[in-house]
Amino acid sequence: MALSTKDLLGIKGMAADEIKLILDTAATFKDVSERDIKKVPTLRGKTVINLFYEASTRTRTSFELAGKRLSADVINISTSTSSVTKGETLLDTARNIEAMKTDMIIVRHACSGAPEYLAKRLKSSVINAGDGFHEHPTQALLDMFTIREKLGRLDGVTVAIVGDILHSRVARSNIYGLAAMGATVRVCGPPTMVPPGIEKLGAKVFFDMDEAVQGADAIMMLRLQLERQAAGLFPGVREYARLFGLNRARLDRVGKSAIVMHPGPMNRGVEIASDVADSSSVILDQVTNGVAVRMAVMFLLSGGAKAEA
Amino acid sequence: MNILIKNGHIIDPANKVDGKFDLLVADGKIGKPGKPGSLPSNGAQVVDAAGKLVVPGLIDMHVHLREPGYEYKETIAAGTAAAKAGGFTAVCCMPNTNPVNDGRSVTEFILSQAAKAGAARVFPIGAVTKGSKGEELAEMGELHDAGCVGVSDDGKPVMSAAVMRRAMEYSKIFDIAVISHCEDASLAAKGVMNEGFVSTELGLRGIPNAAEEVMTGRDIMLAELTGARLHICHVSTAGSVRLIREAKQRGVKVTAETCPHYFTLTEEAVRGYNTMAKMNPPLRTAEDVGAIKQGLKDGTLDVIATDHAPHGLDEKSGEFDGAPFGIVGLETAVGLSLKLVQEGVLTMTQLIECMSTAPGRIIKSGGGTLSAGAAADITIIDPGMAWTVDAGAFKSRSRNTPYDGWKLTGRAVQTIVGGRT
């Protein structure tokens, strides 16, 4: 079995067996990164472009390493050093890159829908590395991979996603994916940061964090963008940390040993207390797994089937 | 050249005419209608309107002609040609040009370009405030004297209630309508589509219904306070319809318009990040569409206007967030609005009232009727003609429409302006 699509734009609409295929493929790639020689020849001769219109260290590096460990040639383009600063349109930039005969373009963009816009107009495979508040599919895949690795399954687990749901592409992709895999999803945040109709995507909404995490198997904390305070979405960091931060006392009240996750970068002492992050979380496992999941996605979109891995 | 329009079905709501009559146009004026075959042609050009509707020239009281300043989007010549092609004998152009139409020189330039073009009539709308900055009143007396038929800061809502109050009070000197684009800028913020489930799914910033309704409510209260004539632009929400209905029942001097996209499309059209479905106010929900139709049916909404907003394809494509709001409307309005008659929402008489009689009354242009002696602005509509929208064939300079490829029934087949075909 291989992926049927040219692109990976989002988790919405993906079938459970497609998600499972990616996670299973990632499991076989994970040990490549553990070897002395961290490289397989799978994508030798393929050209991959990291086209990042938004600052990113973790995701860009993760995609770059994934491509390089598959032996692809990977080029990074970030907006601050590109002709975008000279006023070139997104499509012109992408077409110019493609004219140099690329196979895969990985796009991060502040505008929702930008990767879909490019995917419709380019021959190269497009991977969405995060667009606006829309989707961040590889993050959800690595989160699901990590939950499955730690808990042994996705079906029947309860995951609480806490924080700024409104502006979170991570939350949306995870809601779609976890629901497709049979997990129960709760979302929790201040009502100013919970978008209308989110329950229709398959998530139960909570405004009280203790209720939201009660009995959860996994707690996924989202990064709080501190500039949302100026927009009036929350009164201050102190109150936010008290109502929606994960600290030791709150974690102890969950009633079971939930795994703690964060897509990074963290605001220590705001949405997550340092001791929780450092001693009780799987945050660095998520980062490790991100490379394997992205290797799997790149491999499968290049026409690879699971058996070849 | 005189014209004899024969065998048509005349609908003239102002004179309560609805039936088969011939009509003679002489010296650019409308003559008395006569029974079919009763009027001698006397060398007039004969137009056979059998099977067609003969109605007072349609008036679109909300268009953007973009000149001066944005001629790459539209010119007065192209915009008025589009109007004529769509069945409109007159249009009102909004002042958000560059420079803003906040003084005599811009108004006179617009009227002179319109006269040169010689297509549809143009009635400019002047700015409420200087530069549409929402601070100091523009010289309304001069604008009115130069030919403006109303004032509006369309697209840049007057956020200060005090400034709006003074504008309304001052407008009473001239008895012109203050035309309000009702949008609370702080609630709309950086929104790009309707706020709701679809915006949540697409991850796009939403504009809540309340952004429109808060301002609709405010302006109704100010109209009540001042006794001025308020006209509310492009109503898109059920809540605005309710506020306007209630205000009219109380006797507030308020009129209101909606646009074909608010009764033919919903927010679902945005899916796929379709920038052709990006407008302000945004496309709303099916419930809102139902309320808009009811508002037209019961007379709460007086006018169908297009908010014709041409944009270049380069700027209208690309990232959804970056695309400008608005669509062209002049060449699709008749076909889309006839759907209301086909669906049984409006009678044909009500539709003509919304597209000609009522706007003519609000801008006091003297148009919107087929009264004997009035200027011969006449639209002939074939209500049964099936056609397909082809944006590539538009007379407008711009092609930004969500309706390309739509199959419609009914369109204007002849537009007579001042007795000229």
XYZ file of C-alpha atoms in Angstrom:
730
model
C 0.000 0.000 0.000
C 1.143 3.554 -0.780
C -0.385 6.996 -0.248
C -2.809 7.847 -3.013
C -2.241 11.603 -2.971
C 0.440 13.797 -4.499
C 0.520 16.038 -1.445
C 0.067 16.029 2.307
C -1.953 19.150 3.063
C -3.864 18.103 6.145
C -5.153 15.257 8.243
C -8.786 16.132 7.540
C -10.275 13.470 5.328
C -7.472 10.956 5.838
C -8.641 7.412 6.456
C -7.481 5.457 9.506
C -5.560 2.983 7.344
C -3.618 5.815 5.660
C -2.625 7.234 9.027
C -1.691 3.761 10.215
C 0.426 3.227 7.105
C 2.410 6.398 7.846
C 2.886 5.495 11.516
C 3.936 1.931 10.681
C 6.367 3.176 8.038
C 7.774 5.687 10.528
C 8.418 2.852 12.985
C 10.678 1.168 10.441
C 12.513 4.450 9.784
C 12.994 5.293 13.422
C 16.005 3.070 13.873
C 17.832 4.666 10.930
C 18.392 7.641 13.227
C 19.797 5.342 15.903
C 22.520 3.933 13.687
C 26.110 5.106 13.390
C 25.535 5.836 9.727
C 22.211 7.610 9.788
C 21.416 7.352 6.116
C 19.505 5.151 3.689
C 19.599 5.614 -0.102
C 15.822 5.677 -0.508
C 15.424 9.192 -1.992
C 18.817 9.434 -3.694
C 18.605 11.862 -6.611
C 15.433 13.557 -5.332
C 15.400 17.276 -4.626
C 13.469 18.600 -1.644
C 12.926 22.288 -0.920
C 12.108 23.606 2.535
C 10.147 26.777 1.725
C 9.523 28.474 5.053
C 7.606 31.737 5.178
C 7.476 31.642 8.962
C 10.276 31.300 11.464
C 10.906 27.718 12.548
C 13.847 25.859 13.953
C 12.454 22.525 15.055
C 10.185 21.724 12.114
C 12.579 22.958 9.463
C 15.497 21.064 10.962
C 13.361 17.966 11.347
C 12.328 18.003 7.688
C 15.902 18.739 6.631
C 17.284 15.818 8.622
C 14.498 13.546 7.403
C 15.323 14.373 3.789
C 19.065 14.013 4.292
C 18.737 10.684 6.097
C 16.801 9.496 3.044
C 19.683 10.766 0.841
C 17.608 13.492 -0.832
C 19.207 16.820 -1.663
C 17.560 19.325 0.671
C 17.657 23.087 0.198
C 16.333 25.555 2.781
C 14.704 28.801 1.745
C 13.501 31.233 4.361
C 11.716 34.452 3.562
C 14.193 36.790 5.182
C 16.883 35.832 2.682
C 14.749 35.273 -0.406
C 13.282 37.352 -3.196
C 10.014 37.388 -1.238
C 11.421 40.477 0.419
C 11.605 41.959 -3.076
C 7.848 41.551 -3.524
C 7.677 38.312 -5.490
C 4.362 36.462 -5.181
C 4.126 33.068 -3.522
C 3.237 31.393 -6.806
C 6.081 33.029 -8.721
C 8.570 31.979 -6.063
C 7.289 28.399 -6.106
C 7.216 28.222 -9.918
C 10.776 29.484 -10.112
C 11.900 26.876 -7.645
C 10.045 24.174 -9.531
C 11.623 25.302 -12.806
C 14.887 24.021 -11.327
C 13.276 20.551 -11.306
C 12.312 19.814 -7.746
C 10.433 16.768 -6.526
C 9.014 17.947 -3.233
C 8.286 21.318 -1.675
C 7.714 21.627 2.051
C 5.796 24.781 2.860
C 5.250 26.665 6.058
C 3.173 29.816 5.716
C 1.331 32.208 8.025
C -1.703 32.201 5.700
C -4.094 29.278 5.970
C -4.534 27.598 2.608
C -1.170 28.657 1.128
C 0.113 25.041 0.737
C -3.171 23.993 -0.889
C -2.899 26.934 -3.261
C 0.566 25.792 -4.323
C -0.361 22.107 -4.473
C -3.090 22.858 -7.017
C -0.609 24.646 -9.257
C 2.648 22.694 -8.949
C 3.735 19.293 -10.204
C 5.982 18.751 -7.177
C 4.596 17.069 -4.091
C 3.684 19.641 -1.463
C 3.916 18.904 2.253
C 2.203 21.311 4.598
C 4.624 22.146 7.391
C 2.026 24.357 9.091
C -0.319 26.922 7.523
C -1.878 29.712 9.552
C -4.428 28.297 11.984
C -5.382 25.538 9.590
C -3.325 22.336 9.781
C 0.080 20.994 10.733
C -0.285 17.381 9.606
C 3.219 16.076 10.326
C 2.992 17.418 13.892
C -0.253 15.490 14.441
C 1.314 12.374 12.920
C 4.332 12.563 15.199
C 2.037 13.202 18.166
C -0.045 10.143 17.279
C 3.122 8.120 16.741
C 4.346 9.121 20.194
C 1.040 8.327 21.910
C 0.893 4.945 20.187
C 4.505 4.246 21.105
C 3.949 5.117 24.775
C 0.455 3.727 25.292
C 0.470 0.931 22.726
C -2.655 2.109 20.941
C -4.687 5.103 19.808
C -8.117 3.513 19.747
C -9.945 4.250 22.986
C -7.398 6.633 24.509
C -8.473 10.024 25.838
C -6.387 13.034 24.844
C -6.819 16.507 26.348
C -5.513 19.412 24.236
C -5.114 22.539 26.354
C -4.421 26.138 25.382
C -5.070 28.495 22.496
C -7.248 26.257 20.333
C -8.422 29.158 18.162
C -5.021 29.878 16.667
C -3.721 26.306 16.755
C -3.096 24.294 13.603
C -1.639 21.587 15.862
C -4.975 21.232 17.663
C -6.985 20.998 14.451
C -4.762 18.354 12.851
C -4.700 16.335 16.057
C -8.487 16.484 16.447
C -8.972 15.114 12.926
C -6.334 12.428 13.292
C -7.151 11.253 16.790
C -10.863 11.106 16.004
C -10.128 9.059 12.872
C -8.026 6.635 14.951
C -10.762 6.122 17.538
C -9.416 8.316 20.328
C -11.551 10.650 22.432
C -10.481 14.282 22.167
C -11.125 17.025 24.692
C -10.112 20.614 24.088
C -9.704 23.183 26.818
C -8.842 26.858 26.861
C -10.304 30.230 27.712
C -13.529 30.825 25.715
C -11.739 33.679 23.933
C -9.453 31.076 22.363
C -11.925 28.311 21.558
C -13.242 28.709 17.990
C -16.946 28.323 17.176
C -18.089 24.883 16.090
C -14.932 23.064 17.217
C -17.122 20.380 18.819
C -18.428 19.559 15.339
C -14.906 18.430 14.446
C -15.212 15.751 17.106
C -13.844 17.391 20.254
C -15.545 18.004 23.591
C -15.023 21.535 24.911
C -13.973 22.372 28.497
C -13.225 25.702 30.133
C -12.105 24.114 33.412
C -8.707 22.501 33.030
C -9.036 20.126 35.981
C -12.177 18.670 34.433
C -10.550 18.501 31.014
C -7.554 16.469 32.153
C -9.430 14.253 34.617
C -8.780 10.662 33.571
C -6.932 11.649 30.389
C -4.285 9.297 28.983
C -2.395 12.083 27.270
C -2.274 15.827 27.902
C -1.127 17.983 25.031
C -0.191 21.509 26.081
C -0.175 24.198 23.383
C 2.172 27.119 23.204
C 0.632 30.401 24.321
C 1.543 33.237 21.977
C 2.249 35.966 24.472
C 1.170 38.676 22.023
C -2.429 37.410 22.317
C -2.576 39.335 25.576
C -2.341 42.623 23.684
C -5.245 41.466 21.522
C -7.326 41.114 24.668
C -7.662 37.343 24.553
C -6.411 36.780 28.080
C -5.747 39.135 30.962
C -2.204 38.130 31.782
C 0.367 35.365 32.000
C -0.082 34.966 35.750
C -3.789 34.197 35.542
C -3.314 32.089 32.416
C -0.749 29.903 34.162
C -3.081 29.484 37.132
C -6.131 28.526 35.037
C -4.586 26.759 32.044
C -1.037 25.848 33.013
C 0.093 22.295 33.725
C 1.935 22.135 37.052
C 2.824 19.287 39.349
C -0.226 19.652 41.604
C -2.626 19.614 38.673
C -0.875 16.653 37.077
C -1.137 14.746 40.353
C -4.893 15.334 40.385
C -5.398 13.664 36.973
C -5.885 10.347 38.708
C -3.637 8.300 36.443
C -0.225 8.598 34.900
C -0.989 10.618 31.800
C 1.748 11.338 29.283
C 2.519 15.034 28.874
C 3.176 16.457 25.430
C 4.051 19.847 23.932
C 4.725 20.714 20.270
C 7.275 23.349 21.310
C 8.652 25.826 21.740
C 7.587 25.939 25.388
C 6.919 28.933 27.592
C 8.263 27.469 30.816
C 6.198 28.574 33.777
C 3.288 29.658 31.582
C 1.500 26.741 29.964
C 3.847 24.152 31.461
C 5.865 24.117 34.683
C 9.559 23.325 34.292
C 9.578 20.252 36.504
C 6.659 18.748 34.573
C 8.393 19.459 31.278
C 11.735 18.092 32.430
C 10.793 15.036 34.434
C 7.337 13.920 33.401
C 6.967 14.629 29.704
C 7.595 12.931 26.366
C 8.422 16.222 24.662
C 11.871 15.168 23.447
C 10.506 11.816 22.264
C 8.084 13.826 20.123
C 11.039 15.644 18.583
C 12.918 12.386 17.921
C 9.818 10.795 16.418
C 9.234 13.843 14.238
C 12.220 12.939 12.074
C 10.998 9.367 11.596
C 7.449 10.443 10.774
C 8.678 13.007 8.250
C 10.945 10.391 6.659
C 7.882 8.172 6.307
C 5.770 10.926 4.753
C 8.479 11.928 2.282
C 9.088 8.314 1.383
C 5.414 7.472 0.884
C 4.692 10.612 -1.151
C 7.625 9.751 -3.408
C 5.778 6.642 -4.418
C 7.344 4.312 -1.901
C 5.277 1.463 -0.531
C 5.628 0.061 2.933
C 7.303 -3.149 1.841
C 10.298 -1.303 0.375
C 11.150 0.413 3.605
C -34.018 59.052 -33.186
C -37.424 57.989 -31.844
C -38.026 54.424 -30.714
C -41.245 52.426 -30.684
C -41.079 49.458 -28.318
C -43.797 47.062 -29.416
C -45.536 44.042 -27.906
C -43.603 44.098 -24.645
C -44.896 43.496 -21.140
C -44.434 46.751 -19.257
C -43.781 46.659 -15.541
C -43.599 50.102 -13.972
C -44.121 49.860 -10.214
C -44.134 53.641 -9.694
C -47.204 53.988 -11.934
C -48.681 50.610 -11.059
C -48.488 49.439 -14.669
C -48.233 45.709 -15.279
C -49.400 44.576 -18.692
C -48.906 44.473 -22.451
C -48.426 47.945 -23.900
C -46.445 49.632 -26.628
C -44.226 52.533 -25.656
C -43.004 55.417 -27.774
C -39.790 57.218 -26.952
C -39.471 60.635 -28.547
C -36.678 63.166 -28.121
C -35.156 61.126 -25.324
C -38.389 61.228 -23.296
C -40.941 58.581 -22.499
C -44.357 58.941 -24.134
C -47.691 57.571 -23.029
C -48.052 53.803 -23.287
C -50.684 52.527 -25.689
C -52.448 49.266 -26.388
C -50.389 46.922 -28.583
C -50.547 48.116 -32.180
C -52.198 51.401 -31.292
C -49.153 53.667 -31.630
C -47.987 54.723 -35.116
C -44.286 54.332 -35.699
C -43.929 57.526 -37.791
C -40.431 56.521 -38.823
C -39.313 55.569 -35.331
C -36.910 52.702 -34.884
C -39.120 49.743 -33.982
C -37.991 47.399 -31.209
C -39.974 44.180 -31.017
C -40.220 43.256 -27.358
C -42.601 40.335 -27.723
C -42.118 37.921 -24.838
C -39.942 40.437 -23.031
C -40.308 42.757 -20.077
C -40.045 46.504 -20.554
C -39.089 48.112 -17.270
C -37.761 51.438 -15.993
C -33.992 51.519 -16.393
C -32.287 49.573 -13.608
C -30.273 51.608 -11.110
C -27.350 50.117 -9.192
C -26.831 52.400 -6.242
C -23.623 50.742 -5.046
C -20.703 50.304 -7.420
C -16.988 51.009 -7.397
C -15.794 52.479 -10.683
C -12.205 52.832 -9.348
C -11.433 55.963 -11.386
C -9.565 58.094 -10.478
C -6.713 56.119 -8.983
C -7.229 52.458 -9.713
C -7.738 52.368 -13.464
C -6.105 48.940 -13.663
C -9.153 47.557 -11.828
C -11.870 49.531 -13.618
C -12.435 52.735 -15.516
C -15.564 54.816 -15.697
C -15.825 53.894 -19.395
C -15.481 50.141 -18.779
C -17.632 50.191 -15.653
C -20.494 52.027 -17.325
C -20.216 49.736 -20.365
C -20.512 46.790 -17.945
C -23.526 48.479 -16.361
C -25.226 48.890 -19.711
C -24.442 45.316 -20.688
C -25.993 44.161 -17.431
C -29.184 46.191 -17.889
C -28.345 49.178 -15.678
C -29.058 52.641 -17.049
C -27.541 54.340 -14.014
C -25.025 53.590 -11.287
C -23.919 55.324 -8.100
C -20.152 55.199 -7.653
C -18.643 55.075 -4.196
C -16.055 57.683 -3.191
C -13.181 55.362 -2.234
C -11.106 56.370 -5.226
C -7.650 57.920 -5.055
C -8.037 60.756 -4.378
C -11.221 60.178 -2.377
C -14.289 61.884 -3.809
C -14.544 64.398 -0.993
C -14.703 67.580 -3.074
C -15.970 69.197 -6.227
C -12.897 68.535 -8.363
C -13.175 64.759 -8.058
C -16.965 64.757 -8.497
C -16.679 66.881 -11.632
C -13.905 64.688 -13.005
C -16.087 61.597 -12.535
C -19.070 63.251 -14.220
C -16.944 64.449 -17.104
C -15.461 60.972 -17.667
C -18.977 59.517 -17.539
C -20.236 62.024 -20.095
C -17.341 61.153 -22.406
C -18.030 57.460 -22.056
C -21.692 57.970 -22.898
C -22.884 54.607 -21.604
C -24.836 54.430 -18.327
C -25.539 57.501 -16.215
C -23.263 58.008 -13.215
C -24.453 59.528 -9.955
C -21.475 59.954 -7.625
C -21.644 59.383 -3.894
C -19.485 61.846 -1.966
C -17.442 61.099 1.120
C -18.900 61.718 4.581
C -15.552 62.839 5.958
C -12.467 64.417 4.428
C -10.338 61.659 2.933
C -12.863 59.179 4.420
C -10.724 59.365 7.536
C -13.731 59.503 9.838
C -12.626 62.755 11.461
C -13.862 66.013 9.887
C -16.975 66.286 7.736
C -16.378 66.687 4.017
C -17.952 69.732 2.386
C -21.307 68.132 1.816
C -22.827 71.302 0.348
C -20.198 71.496 -2.345
C -20.439 67.779 -3.081
C -24.211 68.011 -3.401
C -23.956 71.065 -5.599
C -21.428 69.302 -7.846
C -23.793 66.383 -8.364
C -23.368 63.880 -5.535
C -26.642 62.167 -4.640
C -25.631 60.827 -1.222
C -22.670 60.581 1.115
C -20.802 57.530 2.373
C -17.418 56.491 3.693
C -18.076 53.054 2.183
C -15.448 50.518 3.087
C -14.114 52.755 5.860
C -16.979 52.872 8.331
C -17.296 56.058 10.386
C -16.233 54.610 13.713
C -16.976 57.698 15.783
C -20.663 57.816 16.686
C -20.308 61.544 17.285
C -18.968 62.185 13.774
C -21.761 60.046 12.300
C -24.329 61.965 14.319
C -23.057 65.295 12.980
C -22.957 63.952 9.430
C -26.568 62.864 9.682
C -27.658 66.179 11.151
C -25.801 68.115 8.486
C -27.189 65.975 5.659
C -30.673 67.320 6.465
C -29.790 70.640 4.819
C -29.699 68.806 1.486
C -32.100 65.953 2.288
C -29.639 63.388 0.953
C -29.168 59.907 2.306
C -26.224 59.070 4.533
C -25.189 55.686 3.197
C -23.577 53.467 5.804
C -21.305 50.483 5.366
C -22.155 49.015 8.763
C -19.082 47.385 10.227
C -17.531 47.781 13.641
C -13.842 47.753 12.759
C -12.778 46.480 16.188
C -15.093 43.461 15.959
C -14.273 42.729 12.329
C -10.581 43.169 13.198
C -8.471 41.232 10.717
C -11.288 38.856 9.768
C -11.424 37.542 6.220
C -14.639 35.475 6.198
C -17.754 34.768 8.236
C -17.007 33.623 11.768
C -18.422 30.151 12.303
C -17.780 26.509 11.735
C -16.301 26.975 8.261
C -13.797 29.591 9.472
C -12.849 27.212 12.282
C -12.243 24.388 9.825
C -10.313 26.502 7.349
C -8.333 28.259 10.057
C -9.290 31.694 8.773
C -10.001 34.722 10.949
C -13.721 35.265 11.297
C -15.957 38.317 11.127
C -18.967 37.791 13.410
C -22.485 38.858 12.420
C -22.320 41.238 15.359
C -19.634 43.305 13.587
C -22.368 44.370 11.150
C -25.280 44.404 13.557
C -23.663 46.560 16.234
C -23.164 49.284 13.645
C -26.585 48.787 12.064
C -28.120 49.273 15.488
C -26.001 52.337 16.213
C -26.814 54.030 12.940
C -30.536 53.327 13.304
C -30.426 55.005 16.713
C -28.566 57.970 15.271
C -31.101 58.235 12.442
C -33.820 58.250 15.060
C -31.991 60.919 17.053
C -31.346 63.167 14.081
C -34.318 62.501 11.820
C -31.877 62.123 8.918
C -32.269 59.707 6.002
C -30.128 56.624 6.575
C -29.456 54.047 3.888
C -27.761 50.843 5.015
C -25.447 49.168 2.529
C -25.140 45.495 1.617
C -27.073 43.874 4.469
C -25.779 40.334 5.030
C -27.144 39.076 8.357
C -30.457 37.962 9.804
C -29.856 40.247 12.787
C -29.495 43.348 10.593
C -32.738 42.491 8.799
C -34.475 42.207 12.173
C -33.098 45.565 13.379
C -34.117 47.338 10.165
C -37.590 45.787 10.167
C -38.178 46.899 13.705
C -36.835 50.407 12.978
C -39.127 50.797 9.975
C -42.100 49.771 12.082
C -41.161 52.570 14.477
C -41.047 55.034 11.604
C -37.293 55.615 11.436
C -36.256 57.009 8.045
C -34.125 54.042 7.095
C -33.762 52.209 3.807
C -31.526 49.254 3.117
C -29.952 47.259 0.329
C -28.601 43.781 -0.118
C -26.625 42.214 -2.965
C -27.170 39.127 -5.128
C -24.307 37.264 -3.414
C -26.059 37.536 -0.057
C -29.068 35.608 -1.367
C -27.317 33.179 -3.730
C -24.189 32.070 -1.829
C -23.175 31.057 1.680
C -19.842 30.841 3.521
C -19.500 27.322 2.087
C -18.339 29.001 -1.153
C -15.081 29.941 0.606
C -13.978 26.290 0.917
C -10.842 25.570 -1.054
C -9.709 29.088 -0.080
C -11.692 30.517 -2.982
C -10.730 34.179 -3.079
C -13.640 34.855 -5.458
C -15.889 34.231 -2.458
C -14.069 36.791 -0.312
C -16.153 39.899 0.206
C -17.012 42.342 2.956
C -19.412 41.843 4.596
C -18.590 38.166 4.190
C -20.858 35.471 2.799
C -22.889 34.183 5.734
C -24.906 31.076 6.547
C -28.005 29.516 4.981
C -30.042 30.940 7.857
C -28.882 34.456 6.992
C -29.653 33.873 3.313
C -33.187 32.882 4.306
C -33.596 36.055 6.354
C -32.292 38.220 3.495
C -34.873 36.710 1.153
C -37.623 37.250 3.712
C -36.438 40.835 4.160
C -36.721 41.457 0.427
C -40.124 39.805 0.316
C -41.641 41.836 3.140
C -40.044 45.099 2.051
C -37.590 45.429 4.948
C -34.834 45.499 2.330
C -35.694 48.081 -0.314
C -32.918 47.704 -2.828
C -30.817 45.120 -4.637
C -27.424 46.666 -5.446
C -24.303 44.872 -6.628
C -21.398 46.381 -4.657
C -19.545 45.901 -7.973
C -15.953 45.777 -6.720
C -13.474 45.124 -9.516
C -9.985 43.856 -8.656
C -7.120 42.687 -10.829
C -6.704 38.928 -11.045
C -3.114 39.148 -9.775
C -4.215 40.733 -6.525
C -7.343 38.581 -6.230
C -5.368 35.336 -6.497
C -2.715 34.070 -4.093
C -3.022 33.673 -0.340
C -6.617 34.068 0.889
C -5.592 36.439 3.680
C -3.932 38.772 1.222
C -6.637 38.964 -1.440
C -8.800 42.105 -1.458
C -12.502 41.898 -0.614
C -15.134 42.144 -3.333
C -16.513 40.835 -6.601
C -17.802 42.361 -9.813
C -21.574 42.286 -10.066
C -22.985 44.491 -12.815
C -23.127 41.817 -15.498
C -24.609 39.019 -13.384
C -27.084 40.898 -11.158
C -30.182 40.571 -13.348
C -29.788 36.854 -13.957
C -29.054 36.165 -10.272
C -31.875 38.374 -8.996
C -34.410 36.772 -11.342
C -33.837 33.612 -9.301
C -35.887 35.317 -6.585
C -38.836 35.515 -8.973
C -38.240 31.981 -10.238
C -38.204 30.716 -6.627
C -41.386 32.613 -5.784
C -39.696 34.910 -3.242
C -40.543 38.110 -5.140
C -43.045 39.041 -7.815
C -41.567 40.564 -10.957
C -43.015 43.906 -9.859
C -41.267 43.647 -6.491
C -37.984 42.815 -8.204
C -38.202 45.864 -10.482
C -39.097 47.955 -7.450
C -35.866 46.751 -5.772
C -33.661 47.283 -8.809
C -35.082 50.509 -10.202
C -37.958 52.282 -8.475
C -36.618 52.216 -4.913
C -33.024 53.215 -5.696
C -34.338 55.999 -7.962
C -36.428 57.284 -5.072
C -33.567 57.099 -2.538
C -31.064 58.977 -4.691
C -33.811 61.259 -6.071
C -32.395 60.995 -9.583
C -35.780 61.247 -11.260
C -35.180 57.770 -12.657
C -36.820 54.501 -11.808
C -40.141 55.230 -13.517
C -41.686 55.084 -16.979
C -43.788 58.192 -16.335
C -44.617 60.157 -19.452
C -42.089 62.931 -19.857
C -39.383 61.246 -17.824
C -35.960 60.661 -19.346
C -36.132 57.541 -21.512
C -34.075 55.152 -19.379
C -35.509 51.740 -20.168
C -34.321 48.177 -19.714
C -35.692 45.311 -21.786
C -35.347 41.938 -20.109
C -35.842 38.520 -21.643
C -36.907 36.573 -18.563
C -36.705 33.198 -20.277
C -33.303 33.407 -21.927
C -30.979 30.682 -20.707
C -27.337 31.711 -20.637
C -24.031 30.834 -19.030
C -21.901 33.380 -17.203
C -18.605 33.858 -19.038
C -16.327 36.133 -17.041
C -13.988 36.329 -20.019
C -16.690 38.162 -21.969
C -17.376 40.840 -19.326
C -17.206 44.474 -20.403
C -15.761 45.271 -16.985
C -11.983 45.466 -16.803
C -12.034 42.855 -14.067
C -13.093 39.227 -13.924
C -13.364 38.603 -10.187
C -16.634 36.722 -9.926
C -17.624 33.512 -8.152
C -20.333 32.957 -10.757
C -18.199 32.108 -13.791
C -19.823 29.146 -15.513
C -23.148 29.474 -13.689
C -26.208 28.727 -15.789
C -28.811 31.457 -15.341
C -32.223 32.144 -16.809
C -33.089 35.680 -17.835
C -30.980 38.658 -18.748
C -31.221 42.214 -19.990
C -31.232 42.265 -23.780
C -31.431 45.993 -24.381
C -30.549 49.009 -22.280
C -31.800 52.391 -23.435
C -30.259 55.450 -21.775
C -31.871 58.820 -22.507
C -33.504 57.392 -25.601
C -30.228 56.015 -26.987
C -30.089 52.280 -27.584
